mmCIF file of C-alpha atoms in Angstrom:
data_model
loop_
_atom_site.group_PDB
_atom_site.id
_atom_site.type_symbol
_atom_site.label_atom_id
_atom_site.label_comp_id
_atom_site.label_asym_id
_atom_site.label_seq_id
_atom_site.Cartn_x
_atom_site.Cartn_y
_atom_site.Cartn_z
ATOM 1 C CA MET A 13 -3.336 -29.455 -10.570
ATOM 2 C CA VAL A 14 -0.270 -27.506 -9.669
ATOM 3 C CA ASP A 15 3.235 -29.000 -9.319
ATOM 4 C CA LEU A 16 3.726 -28.091 -5.558
ATOM 5 C CA THR A 17 7.527 -29.392 -5.776
ATOM 6 C CA GLN A 18 8.819 -26.554 -7.233
ATOM 7 C CA TYR A 19 7.762 -24.673 -4.367
ATOM 8 C CA LEU A 20 9.820 -26.752 -2.149
ATOM 9 C CA PRO A 21 12.841 -24.551 -2.056
ATOM 10 C CA ILE A 22 10.674 -21.644 -1.313
ATOM 11 C CA LEU A 23 9.203 -23.379 1.757
ATOM 12 C CA LEU A 24 12.969 -24.476 2.749
ATOM 13 C CA PHE A 25 13.707 -20.239 2.720
ATOM 14 C CA LEU A 26 10.559 -19.696 4.772
ATOM 15 C CA GLY A 27 11.761 -22.694 7.339
ATOM 16 C CA VAL A 28 15.354 -21.256 7.238
ATOM 17 C CA ALA A 29 13.955 -17.643 7.695
ATOM 18 C CA VAL A 30 11.406 -18.534 10.477
ATOM 19 C CA GLY A 31 14.263 -20.378 12.751
ATOM 20 C CA LEU A 32 16.933 -17.540 12.014
ATOM 21 C CA SER A 33 14.242 -14.799 13.389
ATOM 22 C CA ALA A 34 13.437 -17.261 16.351
ATOM 23 C CA LEU A 35 16.875 -17.645 17.128
ATOM 24 C CA PHE A 36 17.447 -13.986 16.985
ATOM 25 C CA VAL A 37 14.400 -12.914 19.215
ATOM 26 C CA PHE A 38 14.907 -15.808 21.783
ATOM 27 C CA LEU A 39 18.577 -16.296 22.009
ATOM 28 C CA PRO A 40 19.219 -13.189 23.683
ATOM 29 C CA MET A 41 16.217 -13.721 26.106
ATOM 30 C CA GLY A 42 17.191 -17.240 27.206
ATOM 31 C CA VAL A 43 20.952 -16.017 27.480
ATOM 32 C CA SER A 44 20.018 -12.827 29.689
ATOM 33 C CA ARG A 45 17.850 -14.822 31.553
ATOM 34 C CA LEU A 46 19.882 -17.599 32.389
ATOM 35 C CA THR A 47 22.795 -15.200 33.161
ATOM 36 C CA GLY A 48 21.619 -12.017 35.025
ATOM 37 C CA ALA A 49 19.962 -11.636 37.762
ATOM 38 C CA HIS A 50 16.199 -11.225 37.368
ATOM 39 C CA ASN A 51 14.746 -9.209 40.547
ATOM 40 C CA PRO A 52 12.633 -6.043 39.196
ATOM 41 C CA ASP A 53 10.859 -3.707 41.325
ATOM 42 C CA ALA A 54 8.925 -0.583 40.604
ATOM 43 C CA GLU A 55 11.653 1.496 40.734
ATOM 44 C CA LYS A 56 13.843 -0.547 38.465
ATOM 45 C CA LEU A 57 11.203 -0.790 36.385
ATOM 46 C CA SER A 58 10.360 2.927 35.954
ATOM 47 C CA GLU A 59 11.620 5.354 33.352
ATOM 48 C CA TYR A 60 15.469 6.243 33.803
ATOM 49 C CA GLU A 61 16.278 9.602 35.546
ATOM 50 C CA CYS A 62 17.114 11.127 31.926
ATOM 51 C CA GLY A 63 13.833 9.617 30.307
ATOM 52 C CA PHE A 64 9.930 10.592 30.629
ATOM 53 C CA PRO A 65 6.877 9.323 30.902
ATOM 54 C CA ALA A 66 5.249 9.223 28.130
ATOM 55 C CA PHE A 67 2.228 11.941 27.909
ATOM 56 C CA GLU A 68 0.358 10.678 24.847
ATOM 57 C CA GLU A 69 -0.714 7.470 23.236
ATOM 58 C CA PRO A 70 1.905 6.338 20.397
ATOM 59 C CA ARG A 71 -0.690 6.253 17.642
ATOM 60 C CA ASP A 72 -0.984 9.954 17.078
ATOM 61 C CA ARG A 73 -2.079 11.515 13.983
ATOM 62 C CA PHE A 74 0.268 12.318 11.441
ATOM 63 C CA ASP A 75 0.850 14.180 8.339
ATOM 64 C CA VAL A 76 -1.526 13.569 5.358
ATOM 65 C CA ARG A 77 1.242 13.713 3.085
ATOM 66 C CA PHE A 78 2.581 9.875 3.966
ATOM 67 C CA TYR A 79 -0.836 9.027 2.587
ATOM 68 C CA LEU A 80 0.074 10.632 -0.575
ATOM 69 C CA ILE A 81 3.148 9.117 -0.823
ATOM 70 C CA ALA A 82 1.316 5.790 -0.210
ATOM 71 C CA ILE A 83 -1.389 6.093 -2.828
ATOM 72 C CA LEU A 84 1.776 7.027 -5.561
ATOM 73 C CA PHE A 85 3.451 4.329 -4.433
ATOM 74 C CA ILE A 86 0.609 2.005 -4.866
ATOM 75 C CA VAL A 87 -0.030 3.323 -8.776
ATOM 76 C CA PHE A 88 3.582 3.065 -9.871
ATOM 77 C CA ASP A 89 3.711 -0.518 -7.735
ATOM 78 C CA LEU A 90 1.039 -1.909 -9.859
ATOM 79 C CA GLU A 91 2.523 -0.030 -12.964
ATOM 80 C CA ALA A 92 5.366 -2.271 -12.463
ATOM 81 C CA ALA A 93 3.276 -5.463 -11.412
ATOM 82 C CA PHE A 94 1.347 -5.059 -15.102
ATOM 83 C CA LEU A 95 4.948 -5.065 -16.892
ATOM 84 C CA PHE A 96 5.369 -8.475 -15.461
ATOM 85 C CA PRO A 97 2.824 -10.218 -17.899
ATOM 86 C CA TRP A 98 3.676 -8.381 -20.869
ATOM 87 C CA ALA A 99 6.799 -9.240 -20.934
ATOM 88 C CA VAL A 100 6.473 -12.607 -21.243
ATOM 89 C CA SER A 101 3.376 -12.371 -23.700
ATOM 90 C CA LEU A 102 5.048 -9.986 -26.208
ATOM 91 C CA ASP A 103 5.811 -13.033 -28.609
ATOM 92 C CA LEU A 104 1.899 -13.289 -28.691
ATOM 93 C CA THR A 105 0.709 -9.847 -28.732
ATOM 94 C CA GLY A 106 3.527 -8.387 -31.112
ATOM 95 C CA TRP A 107 3.787 -5.057 -31.829
ATOM 96 C CA PRO A 108 -0.143 -4.248 -30.701
ATOM 97 C CA GLY A 109 0.866 -5.110 -27.258
ATOM 98 C CA TRP A 110 4.415 -3.102 -27.234
ATOM 99 C CA ILE A 111 2.387 -0.250 -28.256
ATOM 100 C CA THR A 112 -0.436 -0.568 -25.694
ATOM 101 C CA MET A 113 2.067 -0.973 -23.059
ATOM 102 C CA MET A 114 4.046 2.068 -24.166
ATOM 103 C CA THR A 115 0.401 4.163 -24.202
ATOM 104 C CA PHE A 116 -0.171 2.675 -20.558
ATOM 105 C CA LEU A 117 3.583 3.770 -19.664
ATOM 106 C CA VAL A 118 3.110 7.504 -21.247
ATOM 107 C CA GLU A 119 -0.395 8.057 -19.548
ATOM 108 C CA LEU A 120 1.356 7.293 -15.900
ATOM 109 C CA LEU A 121 4.311 9.147 -17.091
ATOM 110 C CA ILE A 122 1.952 12.226 -17.459
ATOM 111 C CA GLY A 123 0.939 11.909 -14.123
ATOM 112 C CA LEU A 124 4.211 11.139 -12.739
ATOM 113 C CA ALA A 125 5.687 14.469 -14.541
ATOM 114 C CA TYR A 126 2.228 16.427 -12.688
ATOM 115 C CA VAL A 127 3.242 15.064 -9.480
ATOM 116 C CA TRP A 128 6.665 16.097 -10.373
ATOM 117 C CA LYS A 129 6.049 20.010 -11.170
ATOM 118 C CA LYS A 130 3.256 19.950 -8.133
ATOM 119 C CA GLY A 131 6.074 19.240 -5.910
ATOM 120 C CA ALA A 132 4.252 16.252 -4.262
ATOM 121 C CA LEU A 133 7.582 14.236 -4.401
ATOM 122 C CA ASP A 134 9.313 17.005 -2.161
ATOM 123 C CA TRP A 135 8.664 16.868 1.519
ATOM 124 C CA GLU A 136 9.399 20.641 2.599
ATOM 125 C CA MET B 2 -2.183 -35.505 -0.294
ATOM 126 C CA ILE B 3 0.374 -32.562 0.697
ATOM 127 C CA HIS B 4 -2.050 -30.572 -1.936
ATOM 128 C CA THR B 5 -5.091 -31.128 -0.148
ATOM 129 C CA LEU B 6 -3.342 -30.529 3.264
ATOM 130 C CA ALA B 7 -1.798 -27.225 2.508
ATOM 131 C CA PHE B 8 -5.325 -26.469 0.881
ATOM 132 C CA TYR B 9 -6.918 -26.559 4.193
ATOM 133 C CA LEU B 10 -4.321 -25.004 5.946
ATOM 134 C CA PHE B 11 -4.595 -21.954 3.929
ATOM 135 C CA ALA B 12 -8.462 -21.902 3.855
ATOM 136 C CA VAL B 13 -8.276 -22.508 7.838
ATOM 137 C CA LEU B 14 -5.817 -19.577 8.192
ATOM 138 C CA VAL B 15 -7.556 -17.333 5.661
ATOM 139 C CA ILE B 16 -10.961 -17.685 7.550
ATOM 140 C CA ALA B 17 -9.247 -17.797 11.137
ATOM 141 C CA SER B 18 -7.352 -14.308 10.244
ATOM 142 C CA GLY B 19 -10.725 -13.192 8.540
ATOM 143 C CA ALA B 20 -12.642 -13.301 11.428
ATOM 144 C CA MET B 21 -9.715 -11.810 13.451
ATOM 145 C CA VAL B 22 -10.125 -9.066 11.528
ATOM 146 C CA VAL B 23 -13.405 -8.312 12.649
ATOM 147 C CA LEU B 24 -12.825 -9.424 16.374
ATOM 148 C CA ALA B 25 -9.453 -7.860 17.188
ATOM 149 C CA ARG B 26 -10.029 -4.922 19.664
ATOM 150 C CA ASN B 27 -7.111 -3.077 18.214
ATOM 151 C CA PRO B 28 -7.808 -1.215 14.850
ATOM 152 C CA VAL B 29 -3.529 -1.859 14.076
ATOM 153 C CA HIS B 30 -3.897 -5.306 14.930
ATOM 154 C CA SER B 31 -6.806 -5.916 12.643
ATOM 155 C CA VAL B 32 -4.768 -4.547 9.666
ATOM 156 C CA LEU B 33 -1.865 -7.133 10.845
ATOM 157 C CA TRP B 34 -4.506 -9.867 10.602
ATOM 158 C CA LEU B 35 -5.748 -8.774 7.268
ATOM 159 C CA ILE B 36 -2.282 -9.135 6.010
ATOM 160 C CA LEU B 37 -2.023 -12.507 7.129
ATOM 161 C CA ALA B 38 -5.416 -13.152 5.536
ATOM 162 C CA PHE B 39 -3.586 -11.659 2.179
ATOM 163 C CA PHE B 40 -0.665 -14.061 2.309
ATOM 164 C CA ASN B 41 -2.893 -17.492 2.851
ATOM 165 C CA ALA B 42 -5.131 -15.934 0.088
ATOM 166 C CA ALA B 43 -1.945 -16.048 -2.186
ATOM 167 C CA GLY B 44 -1.048 -19.460 -0.562
ATOM 168 C CA LEU B 45 -4.584 -20.784 -2.122
ATOM 169 C CA MET B 46 -4.150 -19.140 -5.640
ATOM 170 C CA VAL B 47 -0.806 -20.623 -5.760
ATOM 171 C CA LEU B 48 -2.486 -23.720 -5.017
ATOM 172 C CA VAL B 49 -5.027 -23.255 -7.878
ATOM 173 C CA GLY B 50 -2.218 -22.518 -10.485
ATOM 174 C CA ALA B 51 -2.742 -18.757 -10.146
ATOM 175 C CA GLU B 52 1.178 -17.673 -9.571
ATOM 176 C CA PHE B 53 0.698 -14.189 -11.124
ATOM 177 C CA ILE B 54 -2.543 -13.704 -8.851
ATOM 178 C CA ALA B 55 -0.799 -14.885 -6.122
ATOM 179 C CA MET B 56 2.373 -12.252 -6.627
ATOM 180 C CA LEU B 57 -0.146 -9.334 -6.987
ATOM 181 C CA LEU B 58 -1.675 -10.255 -3.879
ATOM 182 C CA VAL B 59 1.428 -10.259 -1.949
ATOM 183 C CA ILE B 60 3.079 -7.174 -4.161
ATOM 184 C CA VAL B 61 -0.055 -5.171 -4.494
ATOM 185 C CA TYR B 62 -2.128 -5.756 -1.308
ATOM 186 C CA VAL B 63 0.355 -6.853 1.280
ATOM 187 C CA GLY B 64 2.692 -4.226 -0.241
ATOM 188 C CA ALA B 65 0.843 -1.392 -0.975
ATOM 189 C CA VAL B 66 -2.706 -1.592 0.125
ATOM 190 C CA ALA B 67 -2.401 -2.886 3.585
ATOM 191 C CA VAL B 68 0.069 -0.239 4.533
ATOM 192 C CA LEU B 69 -2.274 2.392 3.230
ATOM 193 C CA PHE B 70 -4.849 0.548 5.190
ATOM 194 C CA LEU B 71 -2.296 1.263 8.152
ATOM 195 C CA PHE B 72 -2.032 5.022 7.303
ATOM 196 C CA VAL B 73 -5.602 5.281 7.296
ATOM 197 C CA VAL B 74 -6.491 3.500 10.686
ATOM 198 C CA MET B 75 -3.482 5.936 12.163
ATOM 199 C CA MET B 76 -4.660 9.384 10.775
ATOM 200 C CA LEU B 77 -8.484 8.646 11.890
ATOM 201 C CA ASN B 78 -7.525 8.786 15.567
ATOM 202 C CA ILE B 79 -11.239 7.765 16.023
ATOM 203 C CA ASP B 80 -12.140 6.805 19.754
ATOM 204 C CA PHE B 81 -12.790 3.163 18.874
ATOM 205 C CA ALA B 82 -14.171 2.129 22.225
ATOM 206 C CA GLU B 83 -17.022 4.834 21.756
ATOM 207 C CA LEU B 84 -17.390 3.170 17.731
ATOM 208 C CA ARG B 85 -17.857 -0.175 19.264
ATOM 209 C CA ALA B 86 -20.998 0.974 21.365
ATOM 210 C CA GLY B 87 -22.388 1.163 17.982
ATOM 211 C CA PHE B 88 -21.779 -2.616 17.125
ATOM 212 C CA ILE B 89 -25.339 -3.626 18.442
ATOM 213 C CA ARG B 90 -27.170 -0.922 16.473
ATOM 214 C CA ASN B 91 -25.354 -1.447 13.310
ATOM 215 C CA ALA B 92 -25.481 -5.130 13.380
ATOM 216 C CA PRO B 93 -28.356 -5.669 11.037
ATOM 217 C CA LEU B 94 -26.997 -3.545 8.264
ATOM 218 C CA GLY B 95 -23.910 -5.710 8.327
ATOM 219 C CA ALA B 96 -26.069 -9.013 8.453
ATOM 220 C CA VAL B 97 -27.899 -8.006 5.514
ATOM 221 C CA ILE B 98 -24.761 -6.629 3.570
ATOM 222 C CA ALA B 99 -23.418 -10.215 4.269
ATOM 223 C CA LEU B 100 -26.373 -11.923 3.241
ATOM 224 C CA ILE B 101 -26.165 -10.106 0.285
ATOM 225 C CA LEU B 102 -22.712 -10.999 -0.478
ATOM 226 C CA LEU B 103 -23.203 -14.516 0.140
ATOM 227 C CA ALA B 104 -26.095 -14.808 -2.282
ATOM 228 C CA GLU B 105 -23.698 -12.988 -5.085
ATOM 229 C CA LEU B 106 -21.204 -15.893 -4.217
ATOM 230 C CA VAL B 107 -23.872 -18.838 -4.682
ATOM 231 C CA LEU B 108 -25.079 -17.245 -7.632
ATOM 232 C CA GLY B 109 -21.777 -17.023 -9.266
ATOM 233 C CA VAL B 110 -20.665 -20.073 -8.257
ATOM 234 C CA GLY B 111 -24.472 -21.648 -9.271
ATOM 235 C CA ALA B 112 -23.922 -20.324 -12.586
ATOM 236 C CA TYR B 113 -20.550 -21.485 -13.052
ATOM 237 C CA ARG B 114 -21.382 -24.537 -12.248
ATOM 238 C CA VAL B 115 -24.174 -24.926 -14.130
ATOM 239 C CA GLY B 116 -22.146 -24.141 -17.688
ATOM 240 C CA ILE B 117 -23.485 -20.342 -18.001
ATOM 241 C CA ILE B 118 -19.938 -18.656 -17.208
ATOM 242 C CA GLU B 119 -17.201 -19.894 -19.577
ATOM 243 C CA LEU B 120 -14.177 -20.207 -17.005
ATOM 244 C CA GLY B 121 -13.289 -23.335 -17.915
ATOM 245 C CA THR B 122 -13.928 -26.807 -15.944
ATOM 246 C CA PRO B 123 -14.309 -26.570 -12.333
ATOM 247 C CA ASP B 124 -11.400 -28.761 -11.605
ATOM 248 C CA GLY B 125 -9.358 -25.746 -12.999
ATOM 249 C CA SER B 126 -7.606 -27.962 -15.590
ATOM 250 C CA ALA B 127 -8.708 -26.272 -18.115
ATOM 251 C CA ALA B 128 -6.468 -26.386 -21.413
ATOM 252 C CA PRO B 129 -4.144 -23.026 -21.404
ATOM 253 C CA LEU B 130 -5.698 -20.841 -23.849
ATOM 254 C CA LEU B 131 -2.740 -19.318 -26.132
ATOM 255 C CA GLY B 132 0.400 -19.377 -24.220
ATOM 256 C CA GLU B 133 2.248 -21.945 -22.029
ATOM 257 C CA SER B 134 1.651 -20.373 -18.912
ATOM 258 C CA ASN B 135 -1.007 -18.480 -16.797
ATOM 259 C CA ILE B 136 1.129 -15.516 -16.732
ATOM 260 C CA GLU B 137 1.351 -15.760 -20.630
ATOM 261 C CA ASN B 138 -1.947 -16.248 -20.951
ATOM 262 C CA ILE B 139 -2.986 -13.802 -18.890
ATOM 263 C CA GLY B 140 -0.559 -11.037 -20.625
ATOM 264 C CA ALA B 141 -2.059 -12.360 -24.150
ATOM 265 C CA LEU B 142 -5.368 -11.333 -23.234
ATOM 266 C CA LEU B 143 -4.748 -8.078 -21.368
ATOM 267 C CA TYR B 144 -2.921 -6.851 -24.350
ATOM 268 C CA GLY B 145 -4.471 -8.203 -27.151
ATOM 269 C CA ARG B 146 -8.071 -8.795 -26.567
ATOM 270 C CA TYR B 147 -8.899 -6.316 -23.821
ATOM 271 C CA LEU B 148 -6.425 -3.360 -24.569
ATOM 272 C CA PHE B 149 -8.724 -0.429 -24.321
ATOM 273 C CA LEU B 150 -9.731 -1.693 -21.200
ATOM 274 C CA PHE B 151 -6.355 -1.845 -20.070
ATOM 275 C CA GLU B 152 -5.695 1.825 -21.240
ATOM 276 C CA MET B 153 -9.063 2.371 -19.169
ATOM 277 C CA ALA B 154 -7.355 1.094 -16.332
ATOM 278 C CA GLY B 155 -4.248 3.505 -16.929
ATOM 279 C CA ILE B 156 -6.255 6.661 -17.008
ATOM 280 C CA ILE B 157 -8.195 5.610 -13.923
ATOM 281 C CA LEU B 158 -4.502 4.983 -12.321
ATOM 282 C CA LEU B 159 -4.024 8.609 -13.662
ATOM 283 C CA VAL B 160 -6.895 10.061 -12.437
ATOM 284 C CA ALA B 161 -6.060 8.265 -8.887
ATOM 285 C CA MET B 162 -3.023 9.873 -8.687
ATOM 286 C CA ILE B 163 -3.904 13.389 -9.533
ATOM 287 C CA GLY B 164 -7.253 13.071 -7.387
ATOM 288 C CA ALA B 165 -4.697 12.313 -4.307
ATOM 289 C CA ILE B 166 -2.442 15.303 -5.154
ATOM 290 C CA VAL B 167 -5.587 17.717 -5.463
ATOM 291 C CA LEU B 168 -7.368 16.362 -2.118
ATOM 292 C CA THR B 169 -4.100 16.359 -0.013
ATOM 293 C CA HIS B 170 -1.088 18.306 -1.688
ATOM 294 C CA ARG B 171 -0.756 21.802 0.200
ATOM 295 C CA GLU B 172 1.279 24.391 -1.390
ATOM 296 C CA SER B 173 4.226 25.155 0.388
ATOM 297 C CA ARG B 174 2.429 27.185 3.219
ATOM 298 C CA ALA B 175 4.924 29.902 3.642
ATOM 299 C CA HIS B 176 6.874 31.755 0.655
ATOM 300 C CA ARG B 177 10.252 30.767 1.905
ATOM 301 C CA ALA B 178 13.317 33.233 1.861
ATOM 302 C CA HIS B 179 15.569 32.335 -0.515
ATOM 303 C CA GLN B 180 19.101 34.483 -0.431
ATOM 304 C CA ASN B 181 19.543 36.399 -3.768
ATOM 305 C CA ILE B 182 23.341 36.949 -3.411
ATOM 306 C CA GLY B 183 23.611 38.897 -6.519
ATOM 307 C CA LYS B 184 20.641 41.224 -5.197
ATOM 308 C CA GLN B 185 22.544 41.928 -2.051
ATOM 309 C CA VAL B 186 25.564 42.987 -3.440
ATOM 310 C CA ALA B 187 23.613 45.169 -5.954
ATOM 311 C CA ARG B 188 22.165 46.910 -3.211
ATOM 312 C CA ARG B 189 23.583 50.511 -3.249
ATOM 313 C CA PRO B 190 23.052 52.787 -0.337
ATOM 314 C CA ASP B 191 21.222 55.021 -2.267
ATOM 315 C CA ASP B 192 18.259 52.296 -2.721
ATOM 316 C CA ALA B 193 18.040 51.766 1.033
ATOM 317 C CA THR B 194 18.537 55.180 2.342
ATOM 318 C CA GLU B 195 16.565 58.200 1.844
ATOM 319 C CA MET B 196 17.411 61.725 3.212
ATOM 320 C CA LYS B 197 14.602 63.880 4.354
ATOM 321 C CA ARG B 198 14.646 67.181 5.731
ATOM 322 C CA PRO B 199 11.687 67.824 7.575
ATOM 323 C CA GLU B 200 10.283 71.574 8.757
ATOM 324 C CA VAL B 201 10.803 71.834 12.301
ATOM 325 C CA GLY B 202 7.533 70.724 14.288
ATOM 326 C CA GLN B 203 6.802 68.505 11.019
ATOM 327 C CA GLY B 204 6.594 64.789 10.849
ATOM 328 C CA VAL B 205 8.220 62.882 8.195
ATOM 329 C CA GLU B 206 5.947 61.445 5.536
ATOM 330 C CA LEU B 207 7.401 57.964 4.381
#
């Protein structure tokens, strides 16, 4: 069984975060509701004179390049995640483990060089 | 006591948000429910003592894969109302797949209970293999016994990277005009103009 008491600080942090974010959301709503006059009508809720009604749905198609960035992010994210167990177990794996990870890093470095050379990291 | 409570909290939330992934009308909401499911699965992993897996779930799945799902959902621009109309038609196929997955789960857990698969003891209290912590054990195995599989994973990641670029990267569409000052300064009137003396009634051939 896992000793759950060591997760108590995380729980406390979570509680503080939830409390603070709820405060930020609901305090202005409550204050404005209590202090301001609240009687909306159709004219008041319509777009202001220099705004304009939305022409299309907000969920629009967008550029495939975002997707490329996300995939590259996943690959290097995984690389970073693989570094954690390697770092803590280096005393058990020794030089073979070190060489393994360096080979892995070089493999991804080749990929990074390719990506860079192709200009996939440039937006324009 | 708190252990059991936390387990049931996480498990109920995983199942509920999994159901909401399927039932949500808006696919973007489905992805958000999926993120909640990932978080609670990470909580379950913490409860069984697999902190590294929990961390991977949060970093990789919530941080990267869910974002990718969001991109895909937003990029496809599918008419989901139309897609939903085929629900009844595709329901038998979905049920068959669900049954196959259930059978696999039952077979896997059954084989483990009988003792064919050596994973430790069912209550998770197996003695640590090599190191002190889970992460250390994972590292010792991954970079020791299974290092070739690990390198293969690296190659697969490389292939994924290059494949993504081959599929989605477009070369810059138009040749962009760069100003070459030296060329401009070195340009002489003789290079730019040409004197012609055409005969009367004749055109100029350029």
